[in-house]
Short mmCIF file of C-alpha atoms and ligand atoms in Angstrom, two decimals:
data_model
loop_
_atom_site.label_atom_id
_atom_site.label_comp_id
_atom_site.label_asym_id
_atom_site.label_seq_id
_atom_site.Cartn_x
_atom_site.Cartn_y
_atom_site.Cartn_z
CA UNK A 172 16.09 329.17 132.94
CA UNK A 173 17.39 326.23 131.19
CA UNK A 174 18.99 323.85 133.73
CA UNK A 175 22.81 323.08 133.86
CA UNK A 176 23.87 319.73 134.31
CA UNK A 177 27.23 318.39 134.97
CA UNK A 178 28.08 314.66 133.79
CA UNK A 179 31.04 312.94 135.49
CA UNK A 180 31.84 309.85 133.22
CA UNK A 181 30.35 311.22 130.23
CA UNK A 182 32.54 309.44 127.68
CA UNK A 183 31.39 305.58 128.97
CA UNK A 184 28.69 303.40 128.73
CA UNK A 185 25.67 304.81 130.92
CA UNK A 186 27.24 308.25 131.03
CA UNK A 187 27.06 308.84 127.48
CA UNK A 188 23.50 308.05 127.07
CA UNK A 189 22.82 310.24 129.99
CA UNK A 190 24.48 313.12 128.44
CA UNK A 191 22.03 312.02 125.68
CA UNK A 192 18.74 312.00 127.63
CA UNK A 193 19.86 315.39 129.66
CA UNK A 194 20.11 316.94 126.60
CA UNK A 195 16.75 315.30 124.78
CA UNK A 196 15.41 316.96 127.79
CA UNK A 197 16.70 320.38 127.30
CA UNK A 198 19.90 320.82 129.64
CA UNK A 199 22.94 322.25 128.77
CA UNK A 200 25.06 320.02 129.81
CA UNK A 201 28.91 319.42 130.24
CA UNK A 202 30.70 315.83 129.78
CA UNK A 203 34.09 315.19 131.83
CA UNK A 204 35.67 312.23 131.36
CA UNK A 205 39.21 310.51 130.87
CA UNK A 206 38.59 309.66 127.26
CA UNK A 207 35.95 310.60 124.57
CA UNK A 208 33.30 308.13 123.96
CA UNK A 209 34.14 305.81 122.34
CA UNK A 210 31.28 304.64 119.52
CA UNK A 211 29.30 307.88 118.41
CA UNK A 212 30.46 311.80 119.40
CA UNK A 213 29.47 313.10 122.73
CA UNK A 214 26.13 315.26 122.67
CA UNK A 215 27.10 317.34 124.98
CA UNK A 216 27.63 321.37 125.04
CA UNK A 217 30.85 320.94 126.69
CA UNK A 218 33.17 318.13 126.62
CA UNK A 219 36.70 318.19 129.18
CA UNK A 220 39.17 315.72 129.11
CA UNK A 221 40.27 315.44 132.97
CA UNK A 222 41.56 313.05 135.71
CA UNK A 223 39.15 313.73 138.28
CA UNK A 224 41.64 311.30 140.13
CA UNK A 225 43.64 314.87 140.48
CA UNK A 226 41.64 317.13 143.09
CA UNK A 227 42.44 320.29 141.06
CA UNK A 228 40.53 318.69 137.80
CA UNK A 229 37.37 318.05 140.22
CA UNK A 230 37.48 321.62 141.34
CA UNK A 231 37.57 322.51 137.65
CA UNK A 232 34.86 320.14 136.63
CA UNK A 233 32.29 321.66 139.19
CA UNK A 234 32.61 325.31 138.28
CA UNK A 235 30.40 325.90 135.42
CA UNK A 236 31.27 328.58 132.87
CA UNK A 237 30.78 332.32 133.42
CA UNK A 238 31.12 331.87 137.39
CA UNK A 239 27.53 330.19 137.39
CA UNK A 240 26.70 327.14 139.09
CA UNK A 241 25.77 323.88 138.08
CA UNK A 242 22.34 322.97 139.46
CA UNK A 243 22.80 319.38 139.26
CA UNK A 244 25.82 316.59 139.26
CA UNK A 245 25.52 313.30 137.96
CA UNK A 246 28.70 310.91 139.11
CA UNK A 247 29.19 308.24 137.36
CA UNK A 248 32.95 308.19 136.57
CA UNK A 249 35.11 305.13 137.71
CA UNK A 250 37.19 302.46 137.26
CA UNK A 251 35.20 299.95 135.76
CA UNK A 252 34.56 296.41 134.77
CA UNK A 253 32.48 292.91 134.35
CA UNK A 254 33.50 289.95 136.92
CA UNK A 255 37.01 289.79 135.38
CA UNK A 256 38.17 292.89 135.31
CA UNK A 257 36.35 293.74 139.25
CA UNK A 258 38.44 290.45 140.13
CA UNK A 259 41.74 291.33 138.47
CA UNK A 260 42.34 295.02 139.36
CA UNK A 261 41.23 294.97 142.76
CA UNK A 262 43.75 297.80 143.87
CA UNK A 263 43.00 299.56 140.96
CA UNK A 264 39.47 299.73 141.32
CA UNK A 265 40.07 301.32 144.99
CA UNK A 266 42.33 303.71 144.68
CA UNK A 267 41.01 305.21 141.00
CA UNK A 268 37.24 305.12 142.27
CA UNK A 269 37.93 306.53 145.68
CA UNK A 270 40.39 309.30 144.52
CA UNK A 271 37.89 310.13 142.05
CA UNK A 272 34.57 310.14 144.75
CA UNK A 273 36.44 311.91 147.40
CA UNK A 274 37.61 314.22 145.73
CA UNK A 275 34.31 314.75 143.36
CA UNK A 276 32.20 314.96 146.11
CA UNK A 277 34.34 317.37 148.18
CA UNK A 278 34.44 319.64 145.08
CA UNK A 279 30.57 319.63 144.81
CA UNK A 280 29.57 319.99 148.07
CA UNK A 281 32.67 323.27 148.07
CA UNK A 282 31.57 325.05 144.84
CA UNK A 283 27.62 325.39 146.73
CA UNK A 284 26.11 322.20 144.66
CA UNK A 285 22.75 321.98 145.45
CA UNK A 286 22.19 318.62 143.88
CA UNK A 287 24.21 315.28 143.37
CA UNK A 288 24.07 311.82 142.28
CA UNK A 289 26.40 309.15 143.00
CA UNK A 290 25.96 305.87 140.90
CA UNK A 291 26.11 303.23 143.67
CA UNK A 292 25.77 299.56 142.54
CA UNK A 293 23.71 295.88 143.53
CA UNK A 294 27.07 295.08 144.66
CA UNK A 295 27.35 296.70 147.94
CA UNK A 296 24.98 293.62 148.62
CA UNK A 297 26.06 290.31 150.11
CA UNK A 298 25.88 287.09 148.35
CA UNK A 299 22.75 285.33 148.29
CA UNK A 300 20.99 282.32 148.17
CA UNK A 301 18.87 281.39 144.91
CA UNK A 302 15.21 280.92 146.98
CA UNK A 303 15.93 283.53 149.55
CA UNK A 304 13.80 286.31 149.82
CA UNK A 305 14.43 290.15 148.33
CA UNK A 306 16.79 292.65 150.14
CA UNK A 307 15.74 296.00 150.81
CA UNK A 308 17.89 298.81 150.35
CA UNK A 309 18.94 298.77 154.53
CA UNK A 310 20.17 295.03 153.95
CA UNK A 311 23.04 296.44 152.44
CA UNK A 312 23.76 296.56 156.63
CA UNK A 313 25.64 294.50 158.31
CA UNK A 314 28.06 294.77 155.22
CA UNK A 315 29.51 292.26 153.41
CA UNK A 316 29.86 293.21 149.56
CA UNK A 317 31.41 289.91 147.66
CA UNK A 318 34.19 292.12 145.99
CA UNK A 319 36.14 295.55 146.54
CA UNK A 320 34.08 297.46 144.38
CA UNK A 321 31.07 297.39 146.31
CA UNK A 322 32.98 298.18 149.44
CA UNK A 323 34.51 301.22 147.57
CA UNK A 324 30.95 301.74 146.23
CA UNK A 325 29.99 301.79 149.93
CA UNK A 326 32.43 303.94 151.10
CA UNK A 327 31.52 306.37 148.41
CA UNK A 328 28.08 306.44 149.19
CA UNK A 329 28.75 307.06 152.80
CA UNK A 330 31.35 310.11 151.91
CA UNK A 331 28.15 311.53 149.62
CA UNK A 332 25.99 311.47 152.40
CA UNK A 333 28.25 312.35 154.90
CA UNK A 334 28.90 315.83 152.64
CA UNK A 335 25.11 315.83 151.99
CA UNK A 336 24.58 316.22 155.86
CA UNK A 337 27.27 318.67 156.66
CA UNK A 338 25.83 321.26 153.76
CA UNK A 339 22.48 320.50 152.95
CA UNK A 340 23.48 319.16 149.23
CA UNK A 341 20.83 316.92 148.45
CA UNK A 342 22.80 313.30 147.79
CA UNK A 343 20.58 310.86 145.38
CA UNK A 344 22.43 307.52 145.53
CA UNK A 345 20.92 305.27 142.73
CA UNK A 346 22.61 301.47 143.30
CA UNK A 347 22.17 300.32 140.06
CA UNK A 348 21.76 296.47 138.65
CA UNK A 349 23.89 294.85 136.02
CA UNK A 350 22.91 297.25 132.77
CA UNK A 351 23.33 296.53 129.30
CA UNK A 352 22.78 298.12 125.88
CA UNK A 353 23.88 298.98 122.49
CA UNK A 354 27.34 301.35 122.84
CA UNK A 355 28.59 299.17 125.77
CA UNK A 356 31.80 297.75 126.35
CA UNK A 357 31.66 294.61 123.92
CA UNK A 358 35.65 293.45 124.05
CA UNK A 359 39.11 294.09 125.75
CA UNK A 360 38.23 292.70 129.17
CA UNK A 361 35.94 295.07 130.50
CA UNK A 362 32.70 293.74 129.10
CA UNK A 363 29.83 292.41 130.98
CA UNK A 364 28.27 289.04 130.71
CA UNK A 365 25.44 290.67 128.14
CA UNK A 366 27.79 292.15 126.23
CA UNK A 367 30.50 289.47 126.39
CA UNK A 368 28.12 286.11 125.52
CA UNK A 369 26.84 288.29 122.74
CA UNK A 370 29.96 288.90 121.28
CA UNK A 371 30.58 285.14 121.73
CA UNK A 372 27.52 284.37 120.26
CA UNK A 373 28.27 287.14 116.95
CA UNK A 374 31.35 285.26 116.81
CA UNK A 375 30.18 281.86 116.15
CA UNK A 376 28.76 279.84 113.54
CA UNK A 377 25.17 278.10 113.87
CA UNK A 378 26.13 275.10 115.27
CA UNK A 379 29.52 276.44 117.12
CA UNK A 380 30.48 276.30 120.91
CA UNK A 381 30.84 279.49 123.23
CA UNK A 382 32.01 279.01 126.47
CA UNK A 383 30.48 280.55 129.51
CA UNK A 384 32.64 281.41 133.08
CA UNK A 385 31.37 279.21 135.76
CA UNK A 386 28.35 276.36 135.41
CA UNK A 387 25.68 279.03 134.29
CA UNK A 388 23.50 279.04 137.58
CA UNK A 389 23.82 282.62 138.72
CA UNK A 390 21.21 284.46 139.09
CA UNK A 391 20.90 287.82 138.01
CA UNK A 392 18.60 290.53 136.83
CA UNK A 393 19.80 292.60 133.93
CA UNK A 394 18.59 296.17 133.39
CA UNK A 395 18.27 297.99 129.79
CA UNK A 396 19.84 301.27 129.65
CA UNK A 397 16.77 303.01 128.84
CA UNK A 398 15.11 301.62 132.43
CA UNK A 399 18.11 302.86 134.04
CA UNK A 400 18.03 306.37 132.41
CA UNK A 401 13.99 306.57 133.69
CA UNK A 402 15.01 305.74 136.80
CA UNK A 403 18.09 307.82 137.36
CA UNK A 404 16.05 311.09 136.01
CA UNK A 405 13.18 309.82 138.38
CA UNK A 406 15.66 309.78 141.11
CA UNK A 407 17.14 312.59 140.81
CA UNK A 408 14.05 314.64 140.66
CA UNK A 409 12.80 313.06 143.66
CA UNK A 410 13.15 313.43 147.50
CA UNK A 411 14.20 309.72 148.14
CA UNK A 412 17.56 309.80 150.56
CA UNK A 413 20.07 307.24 150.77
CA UNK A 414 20.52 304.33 148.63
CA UNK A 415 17.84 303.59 146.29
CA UNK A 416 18.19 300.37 143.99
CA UNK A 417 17.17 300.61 140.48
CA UNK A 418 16.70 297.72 138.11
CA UNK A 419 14.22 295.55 136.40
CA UNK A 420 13.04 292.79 138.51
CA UNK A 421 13.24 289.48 135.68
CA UNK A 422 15.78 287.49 137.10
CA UNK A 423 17.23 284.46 135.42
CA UNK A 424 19.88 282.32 134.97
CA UNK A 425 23.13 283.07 133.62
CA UNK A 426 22.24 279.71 131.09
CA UNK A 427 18.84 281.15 130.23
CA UNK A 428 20.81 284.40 129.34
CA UNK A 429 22.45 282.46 127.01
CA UNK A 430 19.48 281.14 125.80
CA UNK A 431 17.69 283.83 124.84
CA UNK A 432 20.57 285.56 123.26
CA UNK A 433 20.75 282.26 121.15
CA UNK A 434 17.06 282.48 120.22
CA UNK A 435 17.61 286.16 118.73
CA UNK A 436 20.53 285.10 116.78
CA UNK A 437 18.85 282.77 115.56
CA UNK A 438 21.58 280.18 116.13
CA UNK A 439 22.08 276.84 118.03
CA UNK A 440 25.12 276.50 120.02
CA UNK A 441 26.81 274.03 122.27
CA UNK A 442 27.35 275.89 125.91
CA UNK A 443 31.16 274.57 127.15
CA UNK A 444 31.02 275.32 130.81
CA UNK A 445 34.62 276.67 131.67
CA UNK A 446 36.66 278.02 135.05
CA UNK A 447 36.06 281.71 135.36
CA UNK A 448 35.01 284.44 138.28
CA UNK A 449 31.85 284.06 138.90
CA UNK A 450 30.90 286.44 141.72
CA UNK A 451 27.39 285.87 143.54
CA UNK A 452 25.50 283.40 143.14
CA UNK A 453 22.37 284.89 143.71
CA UNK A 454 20.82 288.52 143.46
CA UNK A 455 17.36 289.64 144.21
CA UNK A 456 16.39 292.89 146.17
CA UNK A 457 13.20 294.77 146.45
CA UNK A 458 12.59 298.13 143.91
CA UNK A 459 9.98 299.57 145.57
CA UNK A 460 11.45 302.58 147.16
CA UNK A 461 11.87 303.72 143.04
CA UNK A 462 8.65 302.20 141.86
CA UNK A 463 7.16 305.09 144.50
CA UNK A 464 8.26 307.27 142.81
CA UNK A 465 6.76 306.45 139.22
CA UNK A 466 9.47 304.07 137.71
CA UNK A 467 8.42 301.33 135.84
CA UNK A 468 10.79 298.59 133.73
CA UNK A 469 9.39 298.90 130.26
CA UNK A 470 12.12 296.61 128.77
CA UNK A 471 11.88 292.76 129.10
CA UNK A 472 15.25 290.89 128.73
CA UNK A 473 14.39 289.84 125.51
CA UNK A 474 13.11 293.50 124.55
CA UNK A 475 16.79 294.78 125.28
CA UNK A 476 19.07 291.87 124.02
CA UNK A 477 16.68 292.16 120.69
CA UNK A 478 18.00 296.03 120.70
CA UNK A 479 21.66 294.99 122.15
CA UNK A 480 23.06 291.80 120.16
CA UNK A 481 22.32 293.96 116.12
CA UNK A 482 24.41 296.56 117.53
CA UNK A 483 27.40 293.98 119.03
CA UNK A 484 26.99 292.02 115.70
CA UNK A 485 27.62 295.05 113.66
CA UNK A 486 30.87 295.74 116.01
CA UNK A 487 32.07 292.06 115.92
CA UNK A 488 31.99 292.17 111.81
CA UNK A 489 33.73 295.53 111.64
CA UNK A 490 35.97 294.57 113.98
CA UNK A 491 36.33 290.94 114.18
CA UNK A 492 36.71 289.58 110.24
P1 NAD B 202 32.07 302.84 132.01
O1 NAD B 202 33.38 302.22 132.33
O2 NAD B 202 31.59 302.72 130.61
O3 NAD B 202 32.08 304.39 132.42
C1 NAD B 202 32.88 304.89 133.45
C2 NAD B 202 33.64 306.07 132.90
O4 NAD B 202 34.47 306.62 133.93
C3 NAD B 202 34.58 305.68 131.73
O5 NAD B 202 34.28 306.42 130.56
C4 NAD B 202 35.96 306.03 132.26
O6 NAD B 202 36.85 306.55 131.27
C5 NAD B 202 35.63 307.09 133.30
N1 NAD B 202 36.77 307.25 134.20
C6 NAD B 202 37.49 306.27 134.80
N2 NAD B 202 38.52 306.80 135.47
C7 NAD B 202 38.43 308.14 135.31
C8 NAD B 202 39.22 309.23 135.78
N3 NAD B 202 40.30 309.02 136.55
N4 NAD B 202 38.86 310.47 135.43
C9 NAD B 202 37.77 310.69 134.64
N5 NAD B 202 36.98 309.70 134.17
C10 NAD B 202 37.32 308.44 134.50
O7 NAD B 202 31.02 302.23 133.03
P2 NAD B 202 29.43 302.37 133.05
O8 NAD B 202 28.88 301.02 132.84
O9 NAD B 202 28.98 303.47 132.19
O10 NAD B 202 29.20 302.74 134.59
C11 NAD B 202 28.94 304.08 135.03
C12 NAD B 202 28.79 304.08 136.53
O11 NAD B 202 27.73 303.20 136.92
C13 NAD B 202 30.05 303.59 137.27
O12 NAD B 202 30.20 304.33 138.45
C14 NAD B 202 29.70 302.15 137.61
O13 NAD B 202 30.41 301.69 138.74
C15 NAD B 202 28.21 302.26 137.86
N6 NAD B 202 27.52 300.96 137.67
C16 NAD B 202 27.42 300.42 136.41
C17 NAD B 202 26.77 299.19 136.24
C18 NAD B 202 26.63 298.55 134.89
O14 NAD B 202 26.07 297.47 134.81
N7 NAD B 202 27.08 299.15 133.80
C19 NAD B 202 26.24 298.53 137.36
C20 NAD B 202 26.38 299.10 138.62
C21 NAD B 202 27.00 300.34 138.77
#
């Protein structure tokens, strides 16, 4: 039997390359999203263009064709953004995201799926300290998320496993690190700090000045889209409960991203420091729970911005000139 998959989100960033890997894998698969992707056509069987916001498109997403069922759900629509946009559309972000999770997962768990993934993110976490040590997944407790996303992200996951418990619909909650690759957001205010400084740095001569948000000392870890499609495929095959982070453990500085992205330009650039949200100034939390069940980071930073900045170039001169 050749398994059904449903992809909630399927026309952004991760969602389309999911549809991609589902289907490189031999799923049927159907894509519902808000929009079409946006840089190459779907690869999906199926395509719909729905609100899941509406609780009546949810139902209609969930019931596969010919009165089947879907045998799995992957959830990764919502209203979505880098630092500026999660600090500029606060109330946007929680009502959009939580219309569409309660009413996706309600829909699910209704039409008898058996299993379902919610994309969770490294933001239900609290800020951190640079030297202190990793967070496990239950850290996430006490709460204190630095922005509304992760609380709706929290909220979310709770609903899924809330649902999960009431009708034995196996919940996989992934809570994924800051992920980057080629077809990402690159412009209109949306973009994360991979995409954005490589933009920058497209945009620039040798020699030139890009400015960076804040005085470059955040850590982070950034994650390639490939790692992340391993790992949600591992995840969702597996019998891990509850949130489960997944990301590649390199972190760095938000100057040292610069760096390297400046090193496979093959430019040198003057870094102007300017007033910008930030958010945390410090991640680092443990991956073990997903590196027991087989996932391994095969991407180094510089393996993924070396795959990332050609394709943003190409964008920024088609684009940008
Ligand atoms: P994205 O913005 O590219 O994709 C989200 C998709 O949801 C978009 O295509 C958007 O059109 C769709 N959507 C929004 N509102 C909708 C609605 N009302 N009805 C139907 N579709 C709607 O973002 P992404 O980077 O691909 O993220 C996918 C998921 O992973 C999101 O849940 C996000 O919160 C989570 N996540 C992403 C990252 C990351 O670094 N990219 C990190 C942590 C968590």
């Amino acid at each position: 039997m050749i398994k059904k998959a449903l992809v909630c989100g399927a026309g952004g960033f991760i969602g389309s390359h999911l549809v991609k890997r589902l289907k490189k894998d031999g799923a049927w698969v159907r894509g519902v999203d808000i929009k079409r992707p946006e840089f190459s056509a779907t690869a999906a069987d199926e395509f719909l263009l729905l609100d899941l916001r509406e609780e009546a498109n949810c139902r209609a997403a969930v019931a596969a064709p010919r009165g089947e069922r879907f045998d799995e759900v992957y959830q990764l629509a919502a209203d979505m953004g880098g630092m500026g946009f999660i600090h500029a559309a606060e109330c946007e972000i929680m009502r959009n995201s939580a219309l569409i999770n309660i009413h996706m997962t309600h829909s699910a768990a209704n039409a008898g799926i058996k299993r379902y993934f919610f994309s969770s993110s490294a933001c239900v976490y609290r800020d951190m300290r640079p030297e202190e040590p990793e967070l496990s997944e239950e850290e996430a407790y006490p709460a204190l998320p630095d922005n509304e996303y992760g609380w709706e992200k929290l909220y979310a996951e709770r609903m899924a496993m809330a649902y999960g418990r009431r009708t034995g619909m196996a919940v996989r909650i992934a809570r994924f690190q800051n992920t980057y690759g080629p077809e990402g957001t690159w412009r209109g205010g949306r973009e994360k700090a991979p995409a954005a400084l490589c933009r920058k740095m497209a945009e620039i001569e040798d020699g030139g000045t890009i400015e960076v948000w804040g005085d470059g000392s955040a850590m982070r870890a950034y994650t390639y889209i490939d790692d992340l499609l391993d790992g949600i495929i591992l995840l969702m095959g597996s019998d891990l409960e509850n949130g489960v982070n997944i990301g590649r453990q390199e972190y760095v500085s938000v100057n040292d991203l610069v760096g390297t992205i400046e090193a496979i330009a093959g430019k040198t650039v003057t870094v102007k420091h300017i007033d910008g949200p930030v958010g945390v100034k410090a991640r680092n939390f443990r991956a073990d729970r997903i590196a027991a069940a087989g996932w391994r980071s095969r991407f180094s930073l510089r393996d993924g911005l070396s795959r990332t900045y050609p394709w943003v170039k190409v964008q920024v001169e088609a684009h940008c000139k």
